Amino acid sequence: MLTLQVIGRELQGEVVLLTLAHADGIDLPTFSAGAHIDLHLAEDLVRPYSLCGDPKDRQHYQLGILKENQSQGGSLAAHALNVGDRIQVSDPRNLFALEASAGHSLLIGGGIGITPMLAMAAELHAAGRSFSLHYCARSRDGAAFISLLEQAPYADRVQLHFSDSQRLNLTAVLTDVPANTHVYTCGPVRLMDAVTEQAAALGYRPEQVHQECFSAEVETGGAAFEVFAATSGITVQVLENQTIVEALAQAGLKVCVSCKQGICGSCLTDVLEGEPDHRDSYLTDEEKADGDQILLCCSRAKSARLVIDL
Ligand code: FES
């Protein structure tokens, strides 16, 4: 965990751009494009946000955070931060990394989903690698990052698309590409689903398409079961409409959580006995099949009892 200071705050439309640095000016832990950090905004209010600055910049972490009307507190608390405020953040973690072997990287960001793409574009440009970036927004007015993209050293690789003009032609964008292109998409679920479906229809292999989930609709309910936290020696009953995290908290055992939606991996725990019922979008299909790890914020058990390493 790091304690950083807000040294820059700029509002662009509904997006606040925050620049964080160490108060003593020391270098921050390195990150690669696509990484995020968790902001600890309040007790039990931890939210992951993509790093959108240049990964080569060791002094600053930059974030772009949308003010969300449906916010459960995270974006509002982030928007309330001011220059001089201190905040605790996690080390960077990357669940959306660039594929090193790609012949070309096609970045498609919608709305606030552009943030990881900015770091990706900076990294790809610095490495002299082939890429193009498509940014979809409702309209030019009020869209964040437009001037940054238009003035970037890679501006010739950027295409802007607006709902009221220059709409994205997904088929054309996905068709006219070099061999071994990898596609990265982040933004509204509708956009990510369209990219994934269109890419599959055009013959892209699943491993060529990467997406970053900011939120997922996850069904956490199901039949009750028992969990034994082996290290703590605590047994709990997880009721039908309760998560393992909630049941453990009632017994006084706190689990570190961030997204609470099976996305970020904060609550990943080893399974010692029993069969998990995976509900997350963090583990790969192979890892789920192995059955030796579980995300406690959303997943359940297929067996009557789970023993976990906690
Ligand atoms: S808290 Fe994010 S995966 Fe569980």
PDB file of N, CA, C and O in Angstrom, residues 225-257:
ATOM      1  N   PHE A 225     -24.315 -23.062   1.890  1.00  0.00           N
ATOM      2  CA  PHE A 225     -23.239 -24.027   2.066  1.00  0.00           C
ATOM      3  C   PHE A 225     -22.376 -23.589   3.247  1.00  0.00           C
ATOM      4  O   PHE A 225     -22.562 -22.479   3.787  1.00  0.00           O
ATOM      5  N   GLU A 226     -21.425 -24.449   3.601  1.00  0.00           N
ATOM      6  CA  GLU A 226     -20.566 -24.163   4.755  1.00  0.00           C
ATOM      7  C   GLU A 226     -19.154 -23.856   4.282  1.00  0.00           C
ATOM      8  O   GLU A 226     -18.666 -24.463   3.332  1.00  0.00           O
ATOM      9  N   VAL A 227     -18.538 -22.878   4.948  1.00  0.00           N
ATOM     10  CA  VAL A 227     -17.135 -22.554   4.643  1.00  0.00           C
ATOM     11  C   VAL A 227     -16.312 -22.670   5.923  1.00  0.00           C
ATOM     12  O   VAL A 227     -16.697 -22.115   6.962  1.00  0.00           O
ATOM     13  N   PHE A 228     -15.207 -23.399   5.835  1.00  0.00           N
ATOM     14  CA  PHE A 228     -14.269 -23.476   6.952  1.00  0.00           C
ATOM     15  C   PHE A 228     -13.001 -22.732   6.558  1.00  0.00           C
ATOM     16  O   PHE A 228     -12.330 -23.103   5.580  1.00  0.00           O
ATOM     17  N   ALA A 229     -12.698 -21.646   7.266  1.00  0.00           N
ATOM     18  CA  ALA A 229     -11.458 -20.893   7.041  1.00  0.00           C
ATOM     19  C   ALA A 229     -10.370 -21.564   7.878  1.00  0.00           C
ATOM     20  O   ALA A 229     -10.313 -21.386   9.095  1.00  0.00           O
ATOM     21  N   ALA A 230      -9.540 -22.351   7.209  1.00  0.00           N
ATOM     22  CA  ALA A 230      -8.661 -23.284   7.923  1.00  0.00           C
ATOM     23  C   ALA A 230      -7.643 -22.584   8.822  1.00  0.00           C
ATOM     24  O   ALA A 230      -7.402 -23.003   9.950  1.00  0.00           O
ATOM     25  N   THR A 231      -7.025 -21.502   8.342  1.00  0.00           N
ATOM     26  CA  THR A 231      -5.986 -20.849   9.131  1.00  0.00           C
ATOM     27  C   THR A 231      -6.568 -20.175  10.365  1.00  0.00           C
ATOM     28  O   THR A 231      -5.971 -20.167  11.440  1.00  0.00           O
ATOM     29  N   SER A 232      -7.761 -19.612  10.216  1.00  0.00           N
ATOM     30  CA  SER A 232      -8.398 -18.903  11.328  1.00  0.00           C
ATOM     31  C   SER A 232      -9.184 -19.837  12.223  1.00  0.00           C
ATOM     32  O   SER A 232      -9.574 -19.453  13.335  1.00  0.00           O
ATOM     33  N   GLY A 233      -9.495 -21.020  11.687  1.00  0.00           N
ATOM     34  CA  GLY A 233     -10.278 -21.974  12.476  1.00  0.00           C
ATOM     35  C   GLY A 233     -11.735 -21.567  12.621  1.00  0.00           C
ATOM     36  O   GLY A 233     -12.394 -21.934  13.605  1.00  0.00           O
ATOM     37  N   ILE A 234     -12.250 -20.811  11.661  1.00  0.00           N
ATOM     38  CA  ILE A 234     -13.631 -20.309  11.749  1.00  0.00           C
ATOM     39  C   ILE A 234     -14.511 -21.019  10.721  1.00  0.00           C
ATOM     40  O   ILE A 234     -14.147 -21.144   9.557  1.00  0.00           O
ATOM     41  N   THR A 235     -15.675 -21.473  11.168  1.00  0.00           N
ATOM     42  CA  THR A 235     -16.655 -22.073  10.260  1.00  0.00           C
ATOM     43  C   THR A 235     -17.863 -21.151  10.156  1.00  0.00           C
ATOM     44  O   THR A 235     -18.351 -20.646  11.166  1.00  0.00           O
ATOM     45  N   VAL A 236     -18.328 -20.916   8.926  1.00  0.00           N
ATOM     46  CA  VAL A 236     -19.531 -20.084   8.743  1.00  0.00           C
ATOM     47  C   VAL A 236     -20.494 -20.777   7.793  1.00  0.00           C
ATOM     48  O   VAL A 236     -20.095 -21.582   6.947  1.00  0.00           O
ATOM     49  N   GLN A 237     -21.767 -20.449   7.946  1.00  0.00           N
ATOM     50  CA  GLN A 237     -22.787 -20.863   6.981  1.00  0.00           C
ATOM     51  C   GLN A 237     -22.999 -19.693   6.037  1.00  0.00           C
ATOM     52  O   GLN A 237     -23.251 -18.572   6.482  1.00  0.00           O
ATOM     53  N   VAL A 238     -22.901 -19.944   4.744  1.00  0.00           N
ATOM     54  CA  VAL A 238     -23.157 -18.894   3.753  1.00  0.00           C
ATOM     55  C   VAL A 238     -24.605 -19.071   3.299  1.00  0.00           C
ATOM     56  O   VAL A 238     -24.949 -20.080   2.668  1.00  0.00           O
ATOM     57  N   LEU A 239     -25.436 -18.125   3.654  1.00  0.00           N
ATOM     58  CA  LEU A 239     -26.869 -18.247   3.358  1.00  0.00           C
ATOM     59  C   LEU A 239     -27.150 -17.985   1.882  1.00  0.00           C
ATOM     60  O   LEU A 239     -26.274 -17.508   1.142  1.00  0.00           O
ATOM     61  N   GLU A 240     -28.384 -18.253   1.471  1.00  0.00           N
ATOM     62  CA  GLU A 240     -28.738 -18.193   0.048  1.00  0.00           C
ATOM     63  C   GLU A 240     -28.418 -16.845  -0.600  1.00  0.00           C
ATOM     64  O   GLU A 240     -27.984 -16.785  -1.736  1.00  0.00           O
ATOM     65  N   ASN A 241     -28.701 -15.773   0.114  1.00  0.00           N
ATOM     66  CA  ASN A 241     -28.488 -14.447  -0.477  1.00  0.00           C
ATOM     67  C   ASN A 241     -27.310 -13.716   0.136  1.00  0.00           C
ATOM     68  O   ASN A 241     -27.316 -12.500   0.277  1.00  0.00           O
ATOM     69  N   GLN A 242     -26.313 -14.458   0.489  1.00  0.00           N
ATOM     70  CA  GLN A 242     -25.147 -13.899   1.162  1.00  0.00           C
ATOM     71  C   GLN A 242     -23.903 -14.324   0.387  1.00  0.00           C
ATOM     72  O   GLN A 242     -23.889 -15.398  -0.208  1.00  0.00           O
ATOM     73  N   THR A 243     -22.884 -13.481   0.392  1.00  0.00           N
ATOM     74  CA  THR A 243     -21.616 -13.897  -0.204  1.00  0.00           C
ATOM     75  C   THR A 243     -20.718 -14.488   0.896  1.00  0.00           C
ATOM     76  O   THR A 243     -20.971 -14.287   2.096  1.00  0.00           O
ATOM     77  N   ILE A 244     -19.679 -15.166   0.475  1.00  0.00           N
ATOM     78  CA  ILE A 244     -18.739 -15.726   1.458  1.00  0.00           C
ATOM     79  C   ILE A 244     -18.110 -14.581   2.255  1.00  0.00           C
ATOM     80  O   ILE A 244     -17.951 -14.671   3.480  1.00  0.00           O
ATOM     81  N   VAL A 245     -17.782 -13.485   1.557  1.00  0.00           N
ATOM     82  CA  VAL A 245     -17.181 -12.324   2.245  1.00  0.00           C
ATOM     83  C   VAL A 245     -18.112 -11.829   3.351  1.00  0.00           C
ATOM     84  O   VAL A 245     -17.673 -11.551   4.477  1.00  0.00           O
ATOM     85  N   GLU A 246     -19.395 -11.742   3.045  1.00  0.00           N
ATOM     86  CA  GLU A 246     -20.359 -11.240   4.045  1.00  0.00           C
ATOM     87  C   GLU A 246     -20.486 -12.201   5.217  1.00  0.00           C
ATOM     88  O   GLU A 246     -20.538 -11.784   6.383  1.00  0.00           O
ATOM     89  N   ALA A 247     -20.537 -13.501   4.897  1.00  0.00           N
ATOM     90  CA  ALA A 247     -20.667 -14.481   5.984  1.00  0.00           C
ATOM     91  C   ALA A 247     -19.432 -14.469   6.890  1.00  0.00           C
ATOM     92  O   ALA A 247     -19.547 -14.527   8.118  1.00  0.00           O
ATOM     93  N   LEU A 248     -18.253 -14.350   6.280  1.00  0.00           N
ATOM     94  CA  LEU A 248     -17.028 -14.304   7.081  1.00  0.00           C
ATOM     95  C   LEU A 248     -16.962 -13.027   7.918  1.00  0.00           C
ATOM     96  O   LEU A 248     -16.531 -13.057   9.072  1.00  0.00           O
ATOM     97  N   ALA A 249     -17.419 -11.913   7.337  1.00  0.00           N
ATOM     98  CA  ALA A 249     -17.395 -10.637   8.073  1.00  0.00           C
ATOM     99  C   ALA A 249     -18.271 -10.723   9.317  1.00  0.00           C
ATOM    100  O   ALA A 249     -17.911 -10.200  10.382  1.00  0.00           O
ATOM    101  N   GLN A 250     -19.403 -11.412   9.197  1.00  0.00           N
ATOM    102  CA  GLN A 250     -20.292 -11.563  10.361  1.00  0.00           C
ATOM    103  C   GLN A 250     -19.611 -12.338  11.476  1.00  0.00           C
ATOM    104  O   GLN A 250     -19.914 -12.153  12.654  1.00  0.00           O
ATOM    105  N   ALA A 251     -18.690 -13.205  11.083  1.00  0.00           N
ATOM    106  CA  ALA A 251     -17.958 -14.002  12.084  1.00  0.00           C
ATOM    107  C   ALA A 251     -16.677 -13.290  12.513  1.00  0.00           C
ATOM    108  O   ALA A 251     -15.840 -13.863  13.211  1.00  0.00           O
ATOM    109  N   GLY A 252     -16.493 -12.054  12.033  1.00  0.00           N
ATOM    110  CA  GLY A 252     -15.344 -11.264  12.457  1.00  0.00           C
ATOM    111  C   GLY A 252     -14.100 -11.448  11.615  1.00  0.00           C
ATOM    112  O   GLY A 252     -13.019 -10.983  11.974  1.00  0.00           O
ATOM    113  N   LEU A 253     -14.242 -12.128  10.491  1.00  0.00           N
ATOM    114  CA  LEU A 253     -13.081 -12.374   9.619  1.00  0.00           C
ATOM    115  C   LEU A 253     -13.199 -11.482   8.385  1.00  0.00           C
ATOM    116  O   LEU A 253     -14.071 -11.677   7.540  1.00  0.00           O
ATOM    117  N   LYS A 254     -12.313 -10.503   8.306  1.00  0.00           N
ATOM    118  CA  LYS A 254     -12.407  -9.523   7.227  1.00  0.00           C
ATOM    119  C   LYS A 254     -11.570  -9.955   6.031  1.00  0.00           C
ATOM    120  O   LYS A 254     -10.418 -10.348   6.184  1.00  0.00           O
ATOM    121  N   VAL A 255     -12.170  -9.863   4.861  1.00  0.00           N
ATOM    122  CA  VAL A 255     -11.461 -10.191   3.621  1.00  0.00           C
ATOM    123  C   VAL A 255     -11.224  -8.886   2.867  1.00  0.00           C
ATOM    124  O   VAL A 255     -12.115  -8.024   2.813  1.00  0.00           O
ATOM    125  N   CYS A 256     -10.041  -8.735   2.292  1.00  0.00           N
ATOM    126  CA  CYS A 256      -9.733  -7.536   1.520  1.00  0.00           C
ATOM    127  C   CYS A 256     -10.490  -7.588   0.192  1.00  0.00           C
ATOM    128  O   CYS A 256     -10.299  -8.504  -0.595  1.00  0.00           O
ATOM    129  N   VAL A 257     -11.383  -6.638  -0.021  1.00  0.00           N
ATOM    130  CA  VAL A 257     -12.148  -6.600  -1.269  1.00  0.00           C
ATOM    131  C   VAL A 257     -11.991  -5.239  -1.930  1.00  0.00           C
ATOM    132  O   VAL A 257     -11.680  -4.244  -1.283  1.00  0.00           O
TER     133      VAL A 257
END
